[in-house]
Amino acid sequence: MSNTPTAIKGFADMFSPDSDAFTKMEAVARELFSRYGYTELRTPILEYTELFKRGIGTETDVVQKEMYTFPDRHGRSLTMRPEATAGVMRACIEHARASADSVTKVFTIGPMFRYERPQKGRLRQFHQINCECLGPVEPYADAELLVMAVRFLEALGLKDLTLHLNALGCPQCRPAYREALRNWLRQLDADALCEDCRRRTETNPLRVLDCKVSSCKSLTENAPKITDHLCPDCEEHFAQVRRLLDAEHIEYVLDHRLVRGLDYYTRTTFEIVSDAIGAQGTVAGGGRYDGLVSQLGGGEVSGLGFACGMERLALLLPETEAPRPDFYIVTLNGVGSDGRTAAFSLAQSLRNAGLKGEMGFSTRSVKSAMRQAGKSHAHCCLLIGEQELADGTAVIKDMDSGEQAALPLADAAARIRTLIASHSDRA
């Protein structure tokens, strides 16, 4: 058996350019979310297991099948976070940031962990961007969140996405719907449902609508719709959300099967779906969760939010060329340590001037030097040989046109900027 270390199945290393895509998503998220008043929150990866059982729901697949849970040295059950919202709620409650009299808007970026079959765009360690808004009860908050989610994906350059929208009611109207759905499901041939759905029919019938087994989906196609059982307040709330989306010319489809995979959602719920990455095409999803803060021990504070899976988003990002370095510095054979010291100082001065690039640490022949410069894809190569070292100059070569000339080291930054500008003009 090989002693070569390998990554755990479902956990991946990420080099550039893959990591560049994540850096771009994070930068766009930070800039766009700040326009809507969101600030960044960083929460721990580990939480007490009970937090997720209370927050997500014991009947969900996440809690029953997918969490990484283990005891610590004192026997306390800890879980690596499978999603971000419960941890955000815990932090806001603990630090008195959750209040019905004010609005708290935060976003988080980081890894989540679920033990499930690794698939395209979803690993056992995956990454999410989450936005959470605590305090407002008005439908304008729902619409603003939806608009922000759509605008974020548009800012990333994503196209051909579909917004799926549903309403899940509230504690006043959902119990009656749950019972109506349970009675309807009991009329089906129980043997035709999967084992999980047979259990969920009695424990949590809304979860049956979320089943991914094709036979279950077919059998429940004509199940009662929750939107036909909404109380007047929930019905008006949902209607106003749709009116606001219409006013912003944001298209959506009503999806009565959309219940999401977590139990804490109420009223507005949504997913943004792409057909470009297979059957599991949801790239963003969320909704309102008005009872979650009190469920976790806080006050009666309304909330809503959404999450984006970064691996799935990366699959949809338009391909872009990696930015080229501005310069690459090479010292030629014969210059010795003095030449390398001069190259080192030149590299620092160019970086201090705002340029990006590298120096070769060893001396080389002209042929080898140009080969190294070509591999770097830099706009310009600067060569320091014995004559240049004596004169305090460098030969600068335009790697696109092949033109080269000697110039004083003090003029190098300005010349590089001129060459890069000419490349942009030609492009």
Short mmCIF file of C-alpha atoms in Angstrom, two decimals:
data_model
loop_
_atom_site.label_atom_id
_atom_site.label_comp_id
_atom_site.label_asym_id
_atom_site.label_seq_id
_atom_site.Cartn_x
_atom_site.Cartn_y
_atom_site.Cartn_z
CA MET A 1 0.00 0.00 0.00
CA SER A 2 1.35 3.42 -0.96
CA ASN A 3 2.47 5.80 1.78
CA THR A 4 1.62 8.78 -0.42
CA PRO A 5 -0.86 11.00 1.45
CA THR A 6 -4.21 11.63 -0.23
CA ALA A 7 -7.20 13.83 0.51
CA ILE A 8 -10.26 12.32 2.18
CA LYS A 9 -13.01 11.33 -0.24
CA GLY A 10 -15.30 14.29 -0.83
CA PHE A 11 -12.69 16.81 0.37
CA ALA A 12 -10.78 18.61 -2.36
CA ASP A 13 -7.67 20.75 -2.76
CA MET A 14 -8.13 23.88 -4.82
CA PHE A 15 -5.31 25.50 -6.77
CA SER A 16 -5.49 28.45 -9.14
CA PRO A 17 -7.44 28.95 -11.42
CA ASP A 18 -10.16 27.12 -9.44
CA SER A 19 -9.36 29.14 -6.34
CA ASP A 20 -9.49 32.32 -8.45
CA ALA A 21 -13.17 31.65 -9.14
CA PHE A 22 -13.86 31.50 -5.39
CA THR A 23 -11.91 34.71 -4.83
CA LYS A 24 -14.02 36.42 -7.49
CA MET A 25 -17.30 35.21 -5.94
CA GLU A 26 -16.23 36.43 -2.52
CA ALA A 27 -15.19 39.85 -3.85
CA VAL A 28 -18.45 40.32 -5.76
CA ALA A 29 -20.48 39.20 -2.72
CA ARG A 30 -18.72 41.62 -0.36
CA GLU A 31 -19.16 44.56 -2.72
CA LEU A 32 -22.78 43.91 -3.71
CA PHE A 33 -24.14 42.88 -0.32
CA SER A 34 -22.66 46.00 1.27
CA ARG A 35 -24.89 48.07 -1.00
CA TYR A 36 -27.89 46.54 0.77
CA GLY A 37 -26.50 47.16 4.26
CA TYR A 38 -25.05 43.68 4.96
CA THR A 39 -21.85 43.22 6.97
CA GLU A 40 -19.70 40.10 7.27
CA LEU A 41 -20.01 37.67 10.19
CA ARG A 42 -17.59 34.78 10.79
CA THR A 43 -18.92 31.91 12.88
CA PRO A 44 -17.20 28.73 14.17
CA ILE A 45 -17.13 25.56 12.09
CA LEU A 46 -18.02 23.48 15.19
CA GLU A 47 -21.25 23.89 17.15
CA TYR A 48 -23.07 21.80 19.74
CA THR A 49 -25.12 19.15 17.93
CA GLU A 50 -28.33 20.17 19.67
CA LEU A 51 -28.24 23.51 17.84
CA PHE A 52 -28.75 21.80 14.49
CA LYS A 53 -31.33 19.34 15.79
CA ARG A 54 -33.40 22.23 17.12
CA GLY A 55 -32.77 24.55 14.19
CA ILE A 56 -32.86 22.27 11.15
CA GLY A 57 -35.34 19.64 12.35
CA THR A 58 -34.86 16.04 13.45
CA GLU A 59 -36.85 14.68 10.49
CA THR A 60 -34.61 16.25 7.85
CA ASP A 61 -32.11 14.20 5.86
CA VAL A 62 -29.40 16.60 7.01
CA VAL A 63 -29.83 15.72 10.69
CA GLN A 64 -30.71 12.05 10.23
CA LYS A 65 -28.11 11.08 7.63
CA GLU A 66 -25.58 13.74 6.73
CA MET A 67 -24.03 15.45 9.75
CA TYR A 68 -20.44 14.92 10.89
CA THR A 69 -21.08 14.45 14.62
CA PHE A 70 -18.70 13.25 17.32
CA PRO A 71 -18.13 13.56 21.09
CA ASP A 72 -15.39 15.78 22.44
CA ARG A 73 -13.13 14.70 25.31
CA HIS A 74 -15.79 15.59 27.85
CA GLY A 75 -18.46 13.58 26.03
CA ARG A 76 -20.28 16.62 24.62
CA SER A 77 -21.74 16.04 21.16
CA LEU A 78 -20.27 18.40 18.55
CA THR A 79 -21.14 18.77 14.88
CA MET A 80 -19.26 20.30 11.97
CA ARG A 81 -21.72 22.82 10.59
CA PRO A 82 -23.87 21.37 7.75
CA GLU A 83 -25.34 24.81 7.03
CA ALA A 84 -24.79 28.36 8.23
CA THR A 85 -28.15 29.75 9.36
CA ALA A 86 -28.42 27.96 12.72
CA GLY A 87 -24.93 29.14 13.70
CA VAL A 88 -25.72 32.70 12.65
CA MET A 89 -28.88 32.62 14.76
CA ARG A 90 -26.92 31.30 17.74
CA ALA A 91 -24.35 34.08 17.36
CA CYS A 92 -26.96 36.81 17.04
CA ILE A 93 -28.90 35.54 20.06
CA GLU A 94 -25.75 35.13 22.18
CA HIS A 95 -24.46 38.60 21.33
CA ALA A 96 -27.85 40.36 21.51
CA ARG A 97 -27.97 41.12 17.79
CA ALA A 98 -31.46 39.66 17.26
CA SER A 99 -34.25 42.11 18.01
CA ALA A 100 -37.76 42.72 16.68
CA ASP A 101 -37.14 46.48 17.08
CA SER A 102 -34.17 46.67 14.72
CA VAL A 103 -32.83 45.11 11.54
CA THR A 104 -29.64 43.01 11.52
CA LYS A 105 -28.18 42.09 8.14
CA VAL A 106 -25.16 39.79 7.96
CA PHE A 107 -23.49 37.53 5.42
CA THR A 108 -21.09 34.64 5.91
CA ILE A 109 -18.68 32.86 3.58
CA GLY A 110 -17.07 29.52 4.39
CA PRO A 111 -17.02 25.72 4.37
CA MET A 112 -19.91 23.42 5.35
CA PHE A 113 -19.83 19.65 5.88
CA ARG A 114 -22.33 16.94 4.95
CA TYR A 115 -21.76 13.22 4.62
CA GLU A 116 -23.43 12.43 1.31
CA ARG A 117 -22.40 10.94 -2.00
CA PRO A 118 -19.96 13.35 -3.65
CA GLN A 119 -21.34 14.67 -6.90
CA LYS A 120 -20.65 17.33 -9.48
CA GLY A 121 -20.66 20.68 -7.74
CA ARG A 122 -21.26 19.23 -4.26
CA LEU A 123 -18.55 17.67 -2.10
CA ARG A 124 -18.61 16.57 1.53
CA GLN A 125 -16.75 19.74 2.35
CA PHE A 126 -18.45 22.40 0.30
CA HIS A 127 -18.57 26.17 0.52
CA GLN A 128 -21.48 28.55 0.86
CA ILE A 129 -22.23 32.23 0.76
CA ASN A 130 -25.10 32.99 3.16
CA CYS A 131 -27.14 36.13 3.78
CA GLU A 132 -29.38 36.51 6.83
CA CYS A 133 -31.71 39.39 7.73
CA LEU A 134 -33.28 39.53 11.21
CA GLY A 135 -36.08 41.79 12.39
CA PRO A 136 -38.41 42.81 9.55
CA VAL A 137 -41.81 41.15 9.09
CA GLU A 138 -42.80 43.10 5.98
CA PRO A 139 -42.91 41.53 2.49
CA TYR A 140 -40.59 44.28 1.28
CA ALA A 141 -37.76 42.51 3.11
CA ASP A 142 -38.56 39.26 1.26
CA ALA A 143 -38.59 41.05 -2.09
CA GLU A 144 -35.35 42.91 -1.33
CA LEU A 145 -33.62 39.64 -0.44
CA LEU A 146 -34.83 38.00 -3.65
CA VAL A 147 -33.72 40.97 -5.75
CA MET A 148 -30.31 40.96 -4.07
CA ALA A 149 -29.86 37.22 -4.72
CA VAL A 150 -30.73 37.66 -8.39
CA ARG A 151 -28.50 40.72 -8.78
CA PHE A 152 -25.60 38.87 -7.14
CA LEU A 153 -25.84 36.02 -9.65
CA GLU A 154 -26.15 38.50 -12.52
CA ALA A 155 -23.04 40.32 -11.27
CA LEU A 156 -21.16 37.03 -11.53
CA GLY A 157 -22.18 36.81 -15.19
CA LEU A 158 -24.57 33.87 -14.76
CA LYS A 159 -27.35 33.49 -17.31
CA ASP A 160 -30.35 31.23 -18.03
CA LEU A 161 -31.37 30.87 -14.39
CA THR A 162 -34.91 30.22 -13.17
CA LEU A 163 -36.32 31.57 -9.91
CA HIS A 164 -38.73 29.09 -8.27
CA LEU A 165 -41.08 30.61 -5.70
CA ASN A 166 -43.51 29.23 -3.14
CA ALA A 167 -45.21 30.16 0.15
CA LEU A 168 -45.16 27.76 3.11
CA GLY A 169 -47.69 29.51 5.33
CA CYS A 170 -47.32 30.22 9.03
CA PRO A 171 -48.15 28.50 12.36
CA GLN A 172 -51.77 29.59 11.92
CA CYS A 173 -52.43 28.05 8.50
CA ARG A 174 -49.77 25.39 7.98
CA PRO A 175 -51.07 22.85 10.54
CA ALA A 176 -54.37 22.53 8.67
CA TYR A 177 -52.52 22.09 5.38
CA ARG A 178 -50.18 19.54 6.94
CA GLU A 179 -53.16 17.48 8.07
CA ALA A 180 -54.87 17.78 4.67
CA LEU A 181 -51.68 16.63 2.96
CA ARG A 182 -51.23 13.75 5.41
CA ASN A 183 -54.81 12.55 4.76
CA TRP A 184 -54.25 12.80 1.02
CA LEU A 185 -51.00 10.81 1.24
CA ARG A 186 -52.72 8.10 3.27
CA GLN A 187 -55.00 7.45 0.32
CA LEU A 188 -52.01 6.45 -1.84
CA ASP A 189 -50.65 2.94 -2.13
CA ALA A 190 -48.16 3.05 0.72
CA ASP A 191 -46.00 0.36 -0.87
CA ALA A 192 -45.48 2.64 -3.87
CA LEU A 193 -43.78 5.26 -1.71
CA CYS A 194 -40.17 4.93 -0.63
CA GLU A 195 -39.44 3.93 2.96
CA ASP A 196 -38.54 7.49 3.96
CA CYS A 197 -41.78 8.90 2.55
CA ARG A 198 -43.88 6.29 4.32
CA ARG A 199 -42.37 7.45 7.59
CA ARG A 200 -42.59 11.14 6.68
CA THR A 201 -46.30 10.81 5.87
CA GLU A 202 -46.90 10.51 9.60
CA THR A 203 -44.03 12.54 11.06
CA ASN A 204 -43.60 15.45 8.61
CA PRO A 205 -45.68 15.14 5.42
CA LEU A 206 -44.24 18.28 3.78
CA ARG A 207 -40.94 16.42 3.47
CA VAL A 208 -42.66 13.97 1.08
CA LEU A 209 -42.99 16.80 -1.45
CA ASP A 210 -39.21 17.26 -1.31
CA CYS A 211 -38.41 13.59 -2.07
CA LYS A 212 -36.04 13.11 -5.02
CA VAL A 213 -37.15 9.51 -5.77
CA SER A 214 -38.83 9.63 -9.19
CA SER A 215 -41.70 7.29 -8.26
CA CYS A 216 -42.55 9.41 -5.21
CA LYS A 217 -42.41 12.60 -7.26
CA SER A 218 -44.79 11.09 -9.81
CA LEU A 219 -47.24 9.83 -7.17
CA THR A 220 -47.43 13.21 -5.43
CA GLU A 221 -47.70 15.36 -8.54
CA ASN A 222 -51.35 16.18 -7.78
CA ALA A 223 -50.93 16.62 -4.03
CA PRO A 224 -52.79 19.52 -2.40
CA LYS A 225 -51.05 22.86 -2.84
CA ILE A 226 -50.19 24.85 0.22
CA THR A 227 -50.96 28.09 -1.60
CA ASP A 228 -54.62 26.96 -1.63
CA HIS A 229 -54.57 26.75 2.18
CA LEU A 230 -52.90 30.06 3.14
CA CYS A 231 -54.51 32.31 5.73
CA PRO A 232 -55.43 35.84 4.54
CA ASP A 233 -52.26 37.40 6.03
CA CYS A 234 -49.96 34.86 4.36
CA GLU A 235 -51.85 35.15 1.09
CA GLU A 236 -51.49 38.94 1.04
CA HIS A 237 -47.82 38.73 2.10
CA PHE A 238 -47.05 36.40 -0.81
CA ALA A 239 -49.06 38.50 -3.26
CA GLN A 240 -47.12 41.63 -2.29
CA VAL A 241 -43.78 39.84 -2.72
CA ARG A 242 -44.83 38.85 -6.24
CA ARG A 243 -46.01 42.39 -7.05
CA LEU A 244 -42.64 43.80 -6.00
CA LEU A 245 -40.77 41.25 -8.10
CA ASP A 246 -42.99 42.06 -11.07
CA ALA A 247 -42.22 45.76 -10.61
CA GLU A 248 -38.50 44.94 -10.83
CA HIS A 249 -39.10 42.78 -13.93
CA ILE A 250 -37.76 39.69 -12.19
CA GLU A 251 -39.32 36.58 -13.69
CA TYR A 252 -40.24 33.57 -11.55
CA VAL A 253 -42.25 30.36 -11.64
CA LEU A 254 -44.60 29.25 -8.87
CA ASP A 255 -43.52 25.83 -7.60
CA HIS A 256 -45.96 24.20 -5.18
CA ARG A 257 -43.51 21.36 -4.46
CA LEU A 258 -40.84 23.72 -3.20
CA VAL A 259 -40.53 23.18 0.56
CA ARG A 260 -36.71 23.27 0.85
CA GLY A 261 -34.79 20.70 2.86
CA LEU A 262 -34.96 22.37 6.28
CA ASP A 263 -37.89 22.61 8.65
CA TYR A 264 -37.51 26.20 9.79
CA TYR A 265 -38.92 27.93 6.68
CA THR A 266 -42.21 29.88 6.78
CA ARG A 267 -44.04 31.97 4.20
CA THR A 268 -41.77 32.90 1.27
CA THR A 269 -39.38 30.21 0.08
CA PHE A 270 -37.36 30.12 -3.13
CA GLU A 271 -34.67 28.44 -5.18
CA ILE A 272 -32.69 29.69 -8.15
CA VAL A 273 -32.01 26.83 -10.54
CA SER A 274 -29.73 26.21 -13.52
CA ASP A 275 -30.24 23.47 -16.09
CA ALA A 276 -26.54 23.52 -16.97
CA ILE A 277 -25.21 21.36 -14.11
CA GLY A 278 -27.46 18.32 -14.11
CA ALA A 279 -30.34 17.22 -11.95
CA GLN A 280 -29.05 18.88 -8.76
CA GLY A 281 -29.15 22.32 -10.34
CA THR A 282 -30.03 24.59 -7.41
CA VAL A 283 -27.40 27.35 -7.11
CA ALA A 284 -29.16 29.48 -4.48
CA GLY A 285 -32.06 28.95 -2.13
CA GLY A 286 -33.67 30.24 1.00
CA GLY A 287 -36.68 32.03 2.38
CA ARG A 288 -38.34 33.32 5.53
CA TYR A 289 -37.95 31.63 8.93
CA ASP A 290 -39.96 33.72 11.38
CA GLY A 291 -39.96 31.18 14.21
CA LEU A 292 -36.33 30.13 14.15
CA VAL A 293 -34.90 32.67 16.61
CA SER A 294 -37.47 31.83 19.29
CA GLN A 295 -37.08 28.13 18.54
CA LEU A 296 -33.39 28.46 19.40
CA GLY A 297 -34.02 30.32 22.62
CA GLY A 298 -34.20 33.94 21.46
CA GLY A 299 -37.11 36.33 21.30
CA GLU A 300 -39.95 36.57 18.81
CA VAL A 301 -37.80 37.88 15.98
CA SER A 302 -38.58 37.43 12.29
CA GLY A 303 -35.88 36.36 9.88
CA LEU A 304 -35.12 35.47 6.30
CA GLY A 305 -32.08 34.52 4.27
CA PHE A 306 -30.53 32.51 1.47
CA ALA A 307 -27.44 30.45 0.67
CA CYS A 308 -25.41 29.91 -2.51
CA GLY A 309 -23.31 26.82 -3.09
CA MET A 310 -19.97 28.11 -4.32
CA GLU A 311 -18.88 24.88 -6.04
CA ARG A 312 -22.06 24.91 -8.11
CA LEU A 313 -21.68 28.59 -8.89
CA ALA A 314 -18.11 27.96 -10.05
CA LEU A 315 -19.40 25.46 -12.63
CA LEU A 316 -21.51 28.22 -14.16
CA LEU A 317 -19.06 31.12 -14.11
CA PRO A 318 -18.07 32.40 -17.56
CA GLU A 319 -14.55 31.38 -18.49
CA THR A 320 -12.09 34.23 -18.12
CA GLU A 321 -8.37 34.38 -18.76
CA ALA A 322 -6.21 34.55 -15.67
CA PRO A 323 -4.67 38.03 -15.28
CA ARG A 324 -1.13 38.19 -16.65
CA PRO A 325 1.80 39.24 -14.47
CA ASP A 326 3.21 42.62 -15.41
CA PHE A 327 6.88 41.62 -15.35
CA TYR A 328 9.39 38.82 -14.98
CA ILE A 329 13.01 39.63 -14.08
CA VAL A 330 15.92 37.41 -15.08
CA THR A 331 19.61 37.66 -14.24
CA LEU A 332 21.92 36.26 -16.89
CA ASN A 333 24.91 33.97 -16.37
CA GLY A 334 28.00 35.76 -15.15
CA VAL A 335 26.46 38.50 -13.01
CA GLY A 336 26.80 36.63 -9.72
CA SER A 337 25.21 37.61 -6.44
CA ASP A 338 25.46 41.36 -7.20
CA GLY A 339 23.19 40.88 -10.21
CA ARG A 340 20.66 38.88 -8.24
CA THR A 341 20.69 41.53 -5.51
CA ALA A 342 20.02 44.22 -8.14
CA ALA A 343 17.16 42.12 -9.57
CA PHE A 344 15.75 41.60 -6.07
CA SER A 345 15.74 45.35 -5.40
CA LEU A 346 14.19 46.06 -8.80
CA ALA A 347 11.39 43.55 -8.16
CA GLN A 348 10.57 45.21 -4.84
CA SER A 349 10.52 48.70 -6.33
CA LEU A 350 8.20 47.58 -9.14
CA ARG A 351 5.85 45.94 -6.63
CA ASN A 352 5.94 49.06 -4.48
CA ALA A 353 4.83 50.94 -7.60
CA GLY A 354 1.75 48.70 -7.82
CA LEU A 355 2.97 46.25 -10.47
CA LYS A 356 2.74 42.45 -10.23
CA GLY A 357 5.55 40.08 -11.11
CA GLU A 358 8.38 37.77 -10.15
CA MET A 359 12.13 37.42 -10.40
CA GLY A 360 14.05 34.30 -11.27
CA PHE A 361 16.19 33.34 -8.29
CA SER A 362 19.00 31.69 -10.28
CA THR A 363 21.11 33.02 -13.15
CA ARG A 364 20.40 31.64 -16.64
CA SER A 365 21.47 31.74 -20.25
CA VAL A 366 19.53 34.10 -22.53
CA LYS A 367 17.69 31.15 -24.12
CA SER A 368 16.74 29.64 -20.77
CA ALA A 369 15.80 33.06 -19.41
CA MET A 370 13.36 33.74 -22.25
CA ARG A 371 11.86 30.29 -21.86
CA GLN A 372 11.18 31.01 -18.17
CA ALA A 373 9.75 34.43 -19.00
CA GLY A 374 7.45 32.85 -21.59
CA LYS A 375 6.13 30.34 -19.05
CA SER A 376 5.27 33.19 -16.68
CA HIS A 377 2.98 34.79 -19.34
CA ALA A 378 4.23 38.20 -18.17
CA HIS A 379 3.72 41.28 -20.33
CA CYS A 380 7.40 42.22 -20.05
CA CYS A 381 10.71 40.53 -19.35
CA LEU A 382 13.57 42.48 -17.78
CA LEU A 383 17.08 41.08 -18.23
CA ILE A 384 20.10 42.07 -16.18
CA GLY A 385 23.48 40.97 -17.55
CA GLU A 386 27.02 42.04 -16.80
CA GLN A 387 26.79 45.21 -18.93
CA GLU A 388 23.38 46.20 -17.49
CA LEU A 389 24.67 45.66 -13.95
CA ALA A 390 27.62 47.96 -14.64
CA ASP A 391 25.41 50.63 -16.27
CA GLY A 392 22.51 50.49 -13.77
CA THR A 393 20.11 49.49 -16.53
CA ALA A 394 17.99 46.55 -17.66
CA VAL A 395 16.91 45.28 -21.04
CA ILE A 396 13.12 45.31 -21.18
CA LYS A 397 11.44 43.05 -23.73
CA ASP A 398 7.82 43.30 -24.79
CA MET A 399 6.75 39.64 -24.72
CA ASP A 400 3.94 40.27 -27.22
CA SER A 401 5.76 42.24 -29.92
CA GLY A 402 9.31 41.00 -29.24
CA GLU A 403 10.64 44.56 -29.19
CA GLN A 404 13.34 45.27 -26.63
CA ALA A 405 15.48 48.18 -25.42
CA ALA A 406 17.80 49.09 -22.58
CA LEU A 407 16.64 51.68 -20.03
CA PRO A 408 17.63 52.97 -16.57
CA LEU A 409 16.22 50.94 -13.69
CA ALA A 410 14.45 54.05 -12.39
CA ASP A 411 12.40 54.23 -15.61
CA ALA A 412 11.31 50.58 -15.60
CA ALA A 413 7.92 51.04 -13.90
CA ALA A 414 6.78 53.77 -16.27
CA ARG A 415 7.93 51.79 -19.33
CA ILE A 416 6.09 48.63 -18.16
CA ARG A 417 2.88 50.63 -17.71
CA THR A 418 3.21 52.04 -21.24
CA LEU A 419 3.71 48.57 -22.73
CA ILE A 420 0.74 47.10 -20.84
CA ALA A 421 -1.45 49.99 -22.05
CA SER A 422 -0.39 49.27 -25.64
CA HIS A 423 -1.37 45.63 -25.19
CA SER A 424 -4.83 46.72 -24.02
CA ASP A 425 -5.20 49.00 -27.02
CA ARG A 426 -4.30 46.18 -29.42
CA ALA A 427 -6.81 43.86 -27.69
#
